[in-house]
């Protein structure tokens, strides 16, 4: 099975567990990391709307807590009729743990429909080098 097929399977599983009772828009995201592991998550909404979190944020947290720091591929799928593009905040989150080769796959329920590099979706990233400690 190809990596992207495994990612799709995990993202769909995550999406099916999404807690999206306010928008009814379920999202699943899964990451293939540099350490060759797969992490996935869904969106988790809240009655206090701004407290909700995106699927990508959860998948990135799962990767980080396992000691991985690099996204090799990330796949996003949703319950909507159209492909889900990561929101601006999630592009920024992805950019923190990506490099120029990181792939962003957008999938429907059965297959990857589009694949991008981060720069395609976010030509410029906030990256103030002076904030780095080293
Ligand atoms: N959502 C994500 O999970 N990822 C995105 O990149 C875009 C939006 C979620 C947040 C909210 O729970 C629902 O989709 C509707 O905005």
mmCIF file of N, CA and C and ligand atoms in Angstrom:
data_model
loop_
_atom_site.group_PDB
_atom_site.id
_atom_site.type_symbol
_atom_site.label_atom_id
_atom_site.label_comp_id
_atom_site.label_asym_id
_atom_site.label_seq_id
_atom_site.Cartn_x
_atom_site.Cartn_y
_atom_site.Cartn_z
ATOM 1 N N UNK A 1 0.845 -1.209 0.000
ATOM 2 C CA UNK A 1 0.000 0.000 0.000
ATOM 3 C C UNK A 1 0.879 1.257 0.000
ATOM 4 N N UNK A 2 0.579 2.195 -0.875
ATOM 5 C CA UNK A 2 1.344 3.439 -0.941
ATOM 6 C C UNK A 2 1.103 4.287 0.306
ATOM 7 N N UNK A 3 2.065 5.129 0.625
ATOM 8 C CA UNK A 3 1.933 5.998 1.807
ATOM 9 C C UNK A 3 0.630 6.792 1.743
ATOM 10 N N UNK A 4 0.346 7.358 0.566
ATOM 11 C CA UNK A 4 -0.841 8.215 0.521
ATOM 12 C C UNK A 4 -2.136 7.426 0.714
ATOM 13 N N UNK A 5 -2.117 6.149 0.360
ATOM 14 C CA UNK A 5 -3.307 5.322 0.620
ATOM 15 C C UNK A 5 -3.462 5.051 2.111
ATOM 16 N N UNK A 6 -2.336 4.833 2.779
ATOM 17 C CA UNK A 6 -2.389 4.646 4.236
ATOM 18 C C UNK A 6 -2.848 5.935 4.911
ATOM 19 N N UNK A 7 -2.332 7.062 4.412
ATOM 20 C CA UNK A 7 -2.732 8.358 4.988
ATOM 21 C C UNK A 7 -4.228 8.579 4.817
ATOM 22 N N UNK A 8 -4.723 8.213 3.630
ATOM 23 C CA UNK A 8 -6.156 8.407 3.368
ATOM 24 C C UNK A 8 -6.992 7.562 4.326
ATOM 25 N N UNK A 9 -6.588 6.323 4.501
ATOM 26 C CA UNK A 9 -7.329 5.419 5.389
ATOM 27 C C UNK A 9 -7.389 5.995 6.807
ATOM 28 N N UNK A 10 -6.257 6.486 7.283
ATOM 29 C CA UNK A 10 -6.207 7.024 8.651
ATOM 30 C C UNK A 10 -6.972 8.341 8.762
ATOM 31 N N UNK A 11 -6.887 9.167 7.729
ATOM 32 C CA UNK A 11 -7.590 10.456 7.767
ATOM 33 C C UNK A 11 -9.103 10.245 7.746
ATOM 34 N N UNK A 12 -9.544 9.266 6.997
ATOM 35 C CA UNK A 12 -10.992 8.985 6.953
ATOM 36 C C UNK A 12 -11.460 8.461 8.311
ATOM 37 N N UNK A 13 -10.638 7.607 8.914
ATOM 38 C CA UNK A 13 -10.976 7.096 10.246
ATOM 39 C C UNK A 13 -11.096 8.278 11.224
ATOM 40 N N UNK A 14 -10.138 9.192 11.150
ATOM 41 C CA UNK A 14 -10.155 10.367 12.042
ATOM 42 C C UNK A 14 -11.391 11.225 11.750
ATOM 43 N N UNK A 15 -11.621 11.491 10.475
ATOM 44 C CA UNK A 15 -12.773 12.320 10.090
ATOM 45 C C UNK A 15 -14.083 11.727 10.617
ATOM 46 N N UNK A 16 -14.182 10.418 10.576
ATOM 47 C CA UNK A 16 -15.415 9.774 11.037
ATOM 48 C C UNK A 16 -15.621 9.920 12.545
ATOM 49 N N UNK A 17 -14.558 10.298 13.254
ATOM 50 C CA UNK A 17 -14.683 10.561 14.688
ATOM 51 C C UNK A 17 -14.699 12.046 15.006
ATOM 52 N N UNK A 18 -14.756 12.881 13.975
ATOM 53 C CA UNK A 18 -14.697 14.340 14.219
ATOM 54 C C UNK A 18 -15.815 14.772 15.161
ATOM 55 N N UNK A 19 -15.478 15.757 15.969
ATOM 56 C CA UNK A 19 -16.489 16.370 16.838
ATOM 57 C C UNK A 19 -16.815 17.725 16.207
ATOM 58 N N UNK A 20 -17.813 17.715 15.349
ATOM 59 C CA UNK A 20 -18.120 18.904 14.544
ATOM 60 C C UNK A 20 -19.620 19.187 14.609
ATOM 61 N N UNK A 21 -20.141 19.225 15.838
ATOM 62 C CA UNK A 21 -21.598 19.328 15.983
ATOM 63 C C UNK A 21 -22.129 20.722 15.685
ATOM 64 N N UNK A 22 -21.266 21.709 15.545
ATOM 65 C CA UNK A 22 -21.744 23.069 15.242
ATOM 66 C C UNK A 22 -21.715 23.356 13.752
ATOM 67 N N UNK A 23 -20.651 22.956 13.093
ATOM 68 C CA UNK A 23 -20.563 23.204 11.644
ATOM 69 C C UNK A 23 -21.061 22.012 10.826
ATOM 70 N N UNK A 24 -21.118 20.845 11.444
ATOM 71 C CA UNK A 24 -21.398 19.612 10.697
ATOM 72 C C UNK A 24 -20.430 19.400 9.547
ATOM 73 N N UNK A 25 -19.242 19.925 9.721
ATOM 74 C CA UNK A 25 -18.206 19.787 8.686
ATOM 75 C C UNK A 25 -17.044 19.022 9.324
ATOM 76 N N UNK A 26 -16.942 17.762 8.965
ATOM 77 C CA UNK A 26 -15.953 16.889 9.597
ATOM 78 C C UNK A 26 -14.666 16.873 8.770
ATOM 79 N N UNK A 27 -13.552 17.017 9.452
ATOM 80 C CA UNK A 27 -12.254 17.045 8.777
ATOM 81 C C UNK A 27 -11.336 16.004 9.403
ATOM 82 N N UNK A 28 -10.573 15.328 8.563
ATOM 83 C CA UNK A 28 -9.538 14.403 9.036
ATOM 84 C C UNK A 28 -8.217 14.777 8.392
ATOM 85 N N UNK A 29 -7.160 14.733 9.183
ATOM 86 C CA UNK A 29 -5.821 15.025 8.652
ATOM 87 C C UNK A 29 -4.880 13.928 9.119
ATOM 88 N N UNK A 30 -3.970 13.521 8.251
ATOM 89 C CA UNK A 30 -2.969 12.555 8.681
ATOM 90 C C UNK A 30 -1.615 12.940 8.108
ATOM 91 N N UNK A 31 -0.619 12.639 8.904
ATOM 92 C CA UNK A 31 0.760 13.046 8.598
ATOM 93 C C UNK A 31 1.638 11.812 8.471
ATOM 94 N N UNK A 32 2.504 11.822 7.463
ATOM 95 C CA UNK A 32 3.598 10.859 7.395
ATOM 96 C C UNK A 32 4.858 11.623 7.767
ATOM 97 N N UNK A 33 5.507 11.171 8.831
ATOM 98 C CA UNK A 33 6.622 11.949 9.386
ATOM 99 C C UNK A 33 7.966 11.437 8.883
ATOM 100 N N UNK A 34 8.969 12.235 9.194
ATOM 101 C CA UNK A 34 10.343 11.862 8.835
ATOM 102 C C UNK A 34 10.729 10.522 9.459
ATOM 103 N N UNK A 35 10.171 10.242 10.633
ATOM 104 C CA UNK A 35 10.461 8.964 11.312
ATOM 105 C C UNK A 35 9.579 7.819 10.807
ATOM 106 N N UNK A 36 8.927 8.081 9.676
ATOM 107 C CA UNK A 36 8.123 7.055 8.990
ATOM 108 C C UNK A 36 6.930 6.579 9.809
ATOM 109 N N UNK A 37 6.376 7.502 10.599
ATOM 110 C CA UNK A 37 5.176 7.149 11.362
ATOM 111 C C UNK A 37 3.991 7.955 10.829
ATOM 112 N N UNK A 38 2.797 7.460 11.139
ATOM 113 C CA UNK A 38 1.585 8.157 10.707
ATOM 114 C C UNK A 38 0.833 8.661 11.931
ATOM 115 N N UNK A 39 0.455 9.930 11.869
ATOM 116 C CA UNK A 39 -0.317 10.551 12.948
ATOM 117 C C UNK A 39 -1.562 11.163 12.335
ATOM 118 N N UNK A 40 -2.685 11.015 13.012
ATOM 119 C CA UNK A 40 -3.893 11.602 12.433
ATOM 120 C C UNK A 40 -4.733 12.252 13.516
ATOM 121 N N UNK A 41 -5.622 13.112 13.078
ATOM 122 C CA UNK A 41 -6.550 13.756 14.006
ATOM 123 C C UNK A 41 -7.738 14.319 13.222
ATOM 124 N N UNK A 42 -8.696 14.806 13.997
ATOM 125 C CA UNK A 42 -9.910 15.392 13.409
ATOM 126 C C UNK A 42 -10.108 16.787 14.002
ATOM 127 N N UNK A 43 -11.073 17.506 13.459
ATOM 128 C CA UNK A 43 -11.410 18.788 14.096
ATOM 129 C C UNK A 43 -12.236 18.529 15.355
ATOM 130 N N UNK A 44 -12.046 19.389 16.329
ATOM 131 C CA UNK A 44 -12.736 19.266 17.622
ATOM 132 C C UNK A 44 -13.358 20.620 17.933
ATOM 133 N N UNK A 45 -14.665 20.707 17.748
ATOM 134 C CA UNK A 45 -15.331 22.002 17.941
ATOM 135 C C UNK A 45 -15.726 22.210 19.399
ATOM 136 N N UNK A 46 -16.193 23.415 19.679
ATOM 137 C CA UNK A 46 -16.537 23.776 21.054
ATOM 138 C C UNK A 46 -17.694 24.765 21.024
ATOM 139 N N UNK A 47 -18.535 24.697 22.048
ATOM 140 C CA UNK A 47 -19.660 25.637 22.155
ATOM 141 C C UNK A 47 -19.153 27.083 22.177
ATOM 142 N N UNK A 48 -17.959 27.276 22.682
ATOM 143 C CA UNK A 48 -17.294 28.577 22.533
ATOM 144 C C UNK A 48 -16.491 28.481 21.234
ATOM 145 N N UNK A 49 -17.091 28.905 20.143
ATOM 146 C CA UNK A 49 -16.586 28.591 18.799
ATOM 147 C C UNK A 49 -15.071 28.769 18.604
ATOM 148 N N UNK A 50 -14.502 29.883 19.077
ATOM 149 C CA UNK A 50 -13.054 30.053 18.808
ATOM 150 C C UNK A 50 -12.177 29.016 19.506
ATOM 151 N N UNK A 51 -12.750 28.280 20.454
ATOM 152 C CA UNK A 51 -11.951 27.244 21.142
ATOM 153 C C UNK A 51 -11.813 25.974 20.306
ATOM 154 N N UNK A 52 -12.525 25.883 19.223
ATOM 155 C CA UNK A 52 -12.423 24.692 18.374
ATOM 156 C C UNK A 52 -11.042 24.597 17.741
ATOM 157 N N UNK A 53 -10.654 23.364 17.415
ATOM 158 C CA UNK A 53 -9.345 23.191 16.781
ATOM 159 C C UNK A 53 -9.489 22.433 15.460
ATOM 160 N N UNK A 54 -8.583 22.746 14.559
ATOM 161 C CA UNK A 54 -8.580 22.117 13.239
ATOM 162 C C UNK A 54 -7.933 20.732 13.301
ATOM 163 N N UNK A 55 -8.286 19.903 12.347
ATOM 164 C CA UNK A 55 -7.730 18.551 12.273
ATOM 165 C C UNK A 55 -6.203 18.578 12.141
ATOM 166 N N UNK A 56 -5.697 19.500 11.336
ATOM 167 C CA UNK A 56 -4.244 19.557 11.107
ATOM 168 C C UNK A 56 -3.502 19.840 12.415
ATOM 169 N N UNK A 57 -4.096 20.722 13.234
ATOM 170 C CA UNK A 57 -3.441 21.090 14.497
ATOM 171 C C UNK A 57 -3.305 19.860 15.392
ATOM 172 N N UNK A 58 -4.361 19.044 15.435
ATOM 173 C CA UNK A 58 -4.315 17.846 16.268
ATOM 174 C C UNK A 58 -3.288 16.839 15.762
ATOM 175 N N UNK A 59 -3.223 16.694 14.443
ATOM 176 C CA UNK A 59 -2.265 15.731 13.872
ATOM 177 C C UNK A 59 -0.828 16.199 14.136
ATOM 178 N N UNK A 60 -0.612 17.493 14.029
ATOM 179 C CA UNK A 60 0.734 18.029 14.305
ATOM 180 C C UNK A 60 1.083 17.817 15.778
ATOM 181 N N UNK A 61 0.142 18.048 16.672
ATOM 182 C CA UNK A 61 0.413 17.821 18.103
ATOM 183 C C UNK A 61 0.785 16.363 18.361
ATOM 184 N N UNK A 62 0.058 15.454 17.722
ATOM 185 C CA UNK A 62 0.343 14.024 17.911
ATOM 186 C C UNK A 62 1.760 13.706 17.433
ATOM 187 N N UNK A 63 2.158 14.331 16.334
ATOM 188 C CA UNK A 63 3.516 14.104 15.817
ATOM 189 C C UNK A 63 4.556 14.639 16.810
ATOM 190 N N UNK A 64 4.307 15.830 17.297
ATOM 191 C CA UNK A 64 5.286 16.476 18.183
ATOM 192 C C UNK A 64 5.447 15.698 19.485
ATOM 193 N N UNK A 65 4.336 15.252 20.043
ATOM 194 C CA UNK A 65 4.408 14.572 21.332
ATOM 195 C C UNK A 65 5.144 13.234 21.209
ATOM 196 N N UNK A 66 5.246 12.724 19.979
ATOM 197 C CA UNK A 66 5.994 11.489 19.753
ATOM 198 C C UNK A 66 7.451 11.746 19.363
ATOM 199 N N UNK A 67 7.839 12.988 19.427
ATOM 200 C CA UNK A 67 9.249 13.314 19.186
ATOM 201 C C UNK A 67 9.606 13.561 17.738
ATOM 202 N N UNK A 68 8.651 13.470 16.843
ATOM 203 C CA UNK A 68 8.900 13.755 15.426
ATOM 204 C C UNK A 68 8.808 15.254 15.192
ATOM 205 N N UNK A 69 9.584 15.728 14.235
ATOM 206 C CA UNK A 69 9.603 17.167 13.989
ATOM 207 C C UNK A 69 9.403 17.538 12.518
ATOM 208 N N UNK A 70 9.289 16.552 11.641
ATOM 209 C CA UNK A 70 9.225 16.894 10.217
ATOM 210 C C UNK A 70 8.070 16.182 9.519
ATOM 211 N N UNK A 71 7.248 16.991 8.840
ATOM 212 C CA UNK A 71 6.156 16.434 8.029
ATOM 213 C C UNK A 71 6.711 16.134 6.639
ATOM 214 N N UNK A 72 6.622 14.882 6.239
ATOM 215 C CA UNK A 72 7.039 14.520 4.879
ATOM 216 C C UNK A 72 5.842 14.660 3.940
ATOM 217 N N UNK A 73 4.680 14.157 4.414
ATOM 218 C CA UNK A 73 3.437 14.292 3.648
ATOM 219 C C UNK A 73 2.306 14.535 4.642
ATOM 220 N N UNK A 74 1.346 15.351 4.238
ATOM 221 C CA UNK A 74 0.145 15.529 5.058
ATOM 222 C C UNK A 74 -1.063 15.433 4.134
ATOM 223 N N UNK A 75 -2.075 14.757 4.585
ATOM 224 C CA UNK A 75 -3.292 14.578 3.772
ATOM 225 C C UNK A 75 -4.483 15.116 4.554
ATOM 226 N N UNK A 76 -5.353 15.817 3.858
ATOM 227 C CA UNK A 76 -6.547 16.376 4.496
ATOM 228 C C UNK A 76 -7.773 15.976 3.691
ATOM 229 N N UNK A 77 -8.796 15.569 4.405
ATOM 230 C CA UNK A 77 -10.055 15.197 3.755
ATOM 231 C C UNK A 77 -11.210 15.698 4.621
ATOM 232 N N UNK A 78 -12.366 15.874 4.017
ATOM 233 C CA UNK A 78 -13.495 16.410 4.786
ATOM 234 C C UNK A 78 -14.789 15.747 4.356
ATOM 235 N N UNK A 79 -15.839 16.085 5.106
ATOM 236 C CA UNK A 79 -17.163 15.568 4.757
ATOM 237 C C UNK A 79 -17.835 16.438 3.699
ATOM 238 N N UNK A 80 -17.185 17.530 3.300
ATOM 239 C CA UNK A 80 -17.791 18.439 2.320
ATOM 240 C C UNK A 80 -17.766 17.874 0.905
ATOM 241 N N UNK A 81 -18.477 18.536 0.031
ATOM 242 C CA UNK A 81 -18.529 18.080 -1.361
ATOM 243 C C UNK A 81 -17.311 18.503 -2.168
ATOM 244 N N UNK A 82 -16.588 19.496 -1.624
ATOM 245 C CA UNK A 82 -15.398 19.969 -2.330
ATOM 246 C C UNK A 82 -14.162 19.666 -1.510
ATOM 247 N N UNK A 83 -13.035 19.685 -2.161
ATOM 248 C CA UNK A 83 -11.787 19.420 -1.442
ATOM 249 C C UNK A 83 -11.585 20.477 -0.373
ATOM 250 N N UNK A 84 -10.985 20.076 0.733
ATOM 251 C CA UNK A 84 -10.723 21.047 1.795
ATOM 252 C C UNK A 84 -9.270 21.507 1.689
ATOM 253 N N UNK A 85 -9.102 22.803 1.522
ATOM 254 C CA UNK A 85 -7.767 23.404 1.545
ATOM 255 C C UNK A 85 -7.475 23.808 2.981
ATOM 256 N N UNK A 86 -6.277 23.561 3.465
ATOM 257 C CA UNK A 86 -5.968 23.951 4.843
ATOM 258 C C UNK A 86 -6.184 25.455 5.035
ATOM 259 N N UNK A 87 -6.741 25.837 6.159
ATOM 260 C CA UNK A 87 -6.961 27.264 6.430
ATOM 261 C C UNK A 87 -5.604 27.957 6.604
ATOM 262 N N UNK A 88 -5.636 29.272 6.604
ATOM 263 C CA UNK A 88 -4.385 30.044 6.707
ATOM 264 C C UNK A 88 -3.595 29.696 7.950
ATOM 265 N N UNK A 89 -4.289 29.575 9.072
ATOM 266 C CA UNK A 89 -3.587 29.257 10.323
ATOM 267 C C UNK A 89 -2.927 27.888 10.226
ATOM 268 N N UNK A 90 -3.607 26.939 9.591
ATOM 269 C CA UNK A 90 -3.018 25.597 9.479
ATOM 270 C C UNK A 90 -1.854 25.568 8.506
ATOM 271 N N UNK A 91 -1.903 26.395 7.469
ATOM 272 C CA UNK A 91 -0.735 26.482 6.584
ATOM 273 C C UNK A 91 0.469 26.963 7.383
ATOM 274 N N UNK A 92 0.239 27.927 8.254
ATOM 275 C CA UNK A 92 1.338 28.416 9.093
ATOM 276 C C UNK A 92 1.825 27.304 10.027
ATOM 277 N N UNK A 93 0.886 26.555 10.591
ATOM 278 C CA UNK A 93 1.275 25.433 11.476
ATOM 279 C C UNK A 93 2.082 24.391 10.702
ATOM 280 N N UNK A 94 1.612 24.080 9.498
ATOM 281 C CA UNK A 94 2.324 23.100 8.671
ATOM 282 C C UNK A 94 3.728 23.620 8.336
ATOM 283 N N UNK A 95 3.807 24.917 8.055
ATOM 284 C CA UNK A 95 5.097 25.487 7.616
ATOM 285 C C UNK A 95 6.175 25.345 8.685
ATOM 286 N N UNK A 96 5.768 25.355 9.939
ATOM 287 C CA UNK A 96 6.746 25.229 11.037
ATOM 288 C C UNK A 96 7.497 23.895 10.967
ATOM 289 N N UNK A 97 6.839 22.869 10.434
ATOM 290 C CA UNK A 97 7.406 21.517 10.472
ATOM 291 C C UNK A 97 7.577 20.921 9.072
ATOM 292 N N UNK A 98 7.758 21.795 8.087
ATOM 293 C CA UNK A 98 7.880 21.342 6.697
ATOM 294 C C UNK A 98 9.204 21.766 6.100
ATOM 295 N N UNK A 99 9.506 21.205 4.950
ATOM 296 C CA UNK A 99 10.576 21.765 4.130
ATOM 297 C C UNK A 99 10.045 21.886 2.697
ATOM 298 N N UNK A 100 10.918 22.246 1.775
ATOM 299 C CA UNK A 100 10.462 22.512 0.404
ATOM 300 C C UNK A 100 9.886 21.281 -0.280
ATOM 301 N N UNK A 101 10.179 20.105 0.255
ATOM 302 C CA UNK A 101 9.689 18.871 -0.380
ATOM 303 C C UNK A 101 8.408 18.331 0.243
ATOM 304 N N UNK A 102 7.980 18.922 1.333
ATOM 305 C CA UNK A 102 6.770 18.428 2.006
ATOM 306 C C UNK A 102 5.578 18.470 1.051
ATOM 307 N N UNK A 103 4.835 17.381 1.037
ATOM 308 C CA UNK A 103 3.665 17.294 0.146
ATOM 309 C C UNK A 103 2.370 17.478 0.933
ATOM 310 N N UNK A 104 1.446 18.222 0.361
ATOM 311 C CA UNK A 104 0.117 18.412 0.962
ATOM 312 C C UNK A 104 -0.899 17.794 0.006
ATOM 313 N N UNK A 105 -1.510 16.702 0.445
ATOM 314 C CA UNK A 105 -2.491 16.000 -0.388
ATOM 315 C C UNK A 105 -3.903 16.399 0.033
ATOM 316 N N UNK A 106 -4.736 16.678 -0.946
ATOM 317 C CA UNK A 106 -6.153 16.932 -0.682
ATOM 318 C C UNK A 106 -6.929 15.761 -1.270
ATOM 319 N N UNK A 107 -7.767 15.177 -0.420
ATOM 320 C CA UNK A 107 -8.419 13.928 -0.846
ATOM 321 C C UNK A 107 -9.923 13.996 -0.651
ATOM 322 N N UNK A 108 -10.625 13.227 -1.488
ATOM 323 C CA UNK A 108 -12.043 12.984 -1.206
ATOM 324 C C UNK A 108 -12.123 11.656 -0.455
ATOM 325 N N UNK A 109 -13.236 11.014 -0.477
ATOM 326 C CA UNK A 109 -13.405 9.794 0.322
ATOM 327 C C UNK A 109 -12.689 8.580 -0.256
ATOM 328 N N UNK A 110 -12.268 8.695 -1.511
ATOM 329 C CA UNK A 110 -11.723 7.499 -2.151
ATOM 330 C C UNK A 110 -10.290 7.654 -2.641
ATOM 331 N N UNK A 111 -9.866 8.901 -2.860
ATOM 332 C CA UNK A 111 -8.525 9.069 -3.446
ATOM 333 C C UNK A 111 -7.965 10.468 -3.214
ATOM 334 N N UNK A 112 -6.656 10.561 -3.395
ATOM 335 C CA UNK A 112 -6.009 11.878 -3.401
ATOM 336 C C UNK A 112 -6.338 12.541 -4.735
ATOM 337 N N UNK A 113 -6.879 13.764 -4.665
ATOM 338 C CA UNK A 113 -7.286 14.458 -5.901
ATOM 339 C C UNK A 113 -6.276 15.510 -6.331
ATOM 340 N N UNK A 114 -5.610 16.119 -5.345
ATOM 341 C CA UNK A 114 -4.608 17.141 -5.668
ATOM 342 C C UNK A 114 -3.460 17.029 -4.686
ATOM 343 N N UNK A 115 -2.265 17.309 -5.199
ATOM 344 C CA UNK A 115 -1.079 17.319 -4.333
ATOM 345 C C UNK A 115 -0.312 18.611 -4.582
ATOM 346 N N UNK A 116 0.038 19.284 -3.494
ATOM 347 C CA UNK A 116 0.741 20.556 -3.574
ATOM 348 C C UNK A 116 2.002 20.513 -2.720
ATOM 349 N N UNK A 117 2.886 21.441 -3.012
ATOM 350 C CA UNK A 117 3.967 21.787 -2.083
ATOM 351 C C UNK A 117 3.458 22.978 -1.267
ATOM 352 N N UNK A 118 3.995 23.152 -0.076
ATOM 353 C CA UNK A 118 3.529 24.248 0.777
ATOM 354 C C UNK A 118 3.584 25.599 0.043
ATOM 355 N N UNK A 119 4.670 25.791 -0.720
ATOM 356 C CA UNK A 119 4.848 27.087 -1.419
ATOM 357 C C UNK A 119 3.735 27.368 -2.428
ATOM 358 N N UNK A 120 3.106 26.309 -2.954
ATOM 359 C CA UNK A 120 1.992 26.509 -3.893
ATOM 360 C C UNK A 120 0.814 27.159 -3.181
ATOM 361 N N UNK A 121 0.601 26.755 -1.937
ATOM 362 C CA UNK A 121 -0.579 27.226 -1.200
ATOM 363 C C UNK A 121 -0.256 28.456 -0.360
ATOM 364 N N UNK A 122 1.019 28.616 -0.042
ATOM 365 C CA UNK A 122 1.436 29.713 0.834
ATOM 366 C C UNK A 122 2.797 30.205 0.350
ATOM 367 N N UNK A 123 2.789 31.087 -0.642
ATOM 368 C CA UNK A 123 4.058 31.481 -1.273
ATOM 369 C C UNK A 123 5.048 32.121 -0.300
ATOM 370 N N UNK A 124 4.528 32.831 0.701
ATOM 371 C CA UNK A 124 5.405 33.463 1.689
ATOM 372 C C UNK A 124 4.972 33.030 3.068
ATOM 373 N N UNK A 125 5.942 32.660 3.884
ATOM 374 C CA UNK A 125 5.604 32.271 5.252
ATOM 375 C C UNK A 125 6.177 33.276 6.235
ATOM 376 N N UNK A 126 5.487 33.423 7.351
ATOM 377 C CA UNK A 126 6.067 34.203 8.441
ATOM 378 C C UNK A 126 7.230 33.403 8.987
ATOM 379 N N UNK A 127 8.409 33.966 8.913
ATOM 380 C CA UNK A 127 9.594 33.220 9.336
ATOM 381 C C UNK A 127 10.640 34.219 9.782
ATOM 382 N N UNK A 128 10.365 34.851 10.912
ATOM 383 C CA UNK A 128 11.280 35.876 11.409
ATOM 384 C C UNK A 128 12.476 35.184 12.056
ATOM 385 N N UNK A 129 13.566 35.133 11.290
ATOM 386 C CA UNK A 129 14.743 34.371 11.752
ATOM 387 C C UNK A 129 15.264 34.904 13.083
ATOM 388 N N UNK A 130 15.056 36.198 13.311
ATOM 389 C CA UNK A 130 15.594 36.781 14.547
ATOM 390 C C UNK A 130 14.914 36.232 15.807
ATOM 391 N N UNK A 131 13.764 35.545 15.611
ATOM 392 C CA UNK A 131 13.094 34.952 16.777
ATOM 393 C C UNK A 131 13.751 33.639 17.190
ATOM 394 N N UNK A 132 14.564 33.072 16.323
ATOM 395 C CA UNK A 132 15.224 31.797 16.659
ATOM 396 C C UNK A 132 16.298 32.052 17.703
ATOM 397 N N UNK A 133 16.484 31.086 18.580
ATOM 398 C CA UNK A 133 17.429 31.269 19.687
ATOM 399 C C UNK A 133 18.880 30.965 19.301
ATOM 400 N N UNK A 134 19.067 30.243 18.209
ATOM 401 C CA UNK A 134 20.462 29.843 17.938
ATOM 402 C C UNK A 134 21.073 30.591 16.766
HETATM 403 N N1 LIG B 1 -11.302 22.965 9.694
HETATM 404 C C1 LIG B 1 -10.238 22.115 9.809
HETATM 405 O O1 LIG B 1 -10.266 21.167 10.607
HETATM 406 N N2 LIG B 1 -9.154 22.350 9.030
HETATM 407 C C2 LIG B 1 -9.036 23.360 8.137
HETATM 408 O O2 LIG B 1 -7.973 23.552 7.550
HETATM 409 C C3 LIG B 1 -10.211 24.181 7.830
HETATM 410 C C4 LIG B 1 -11.333 24.096 8.796
HETATM 411 C C5 LIG B 1 -12.476 22.747 10.553
HETATM 412 C C6 LIG B 1 -12.661 23.786 11.642
HETATM 413 C C7 LIG B 1 -14.129 23.682 11.921
HETATM 414 O O3 LIG B 1 -14.339 22.668 12.899
HETATM 415 C C8 LIG B 1 -14.742 23.216 10.606
HETATM 416 O O4 LIG B 1 -13.657 22.776 9.791
HETATM 417 C C9 LIG B 1 -15.510 24.307 9.876
HETATM 418 O O5 LIG B 1 -14.736 25.442 9.734
#
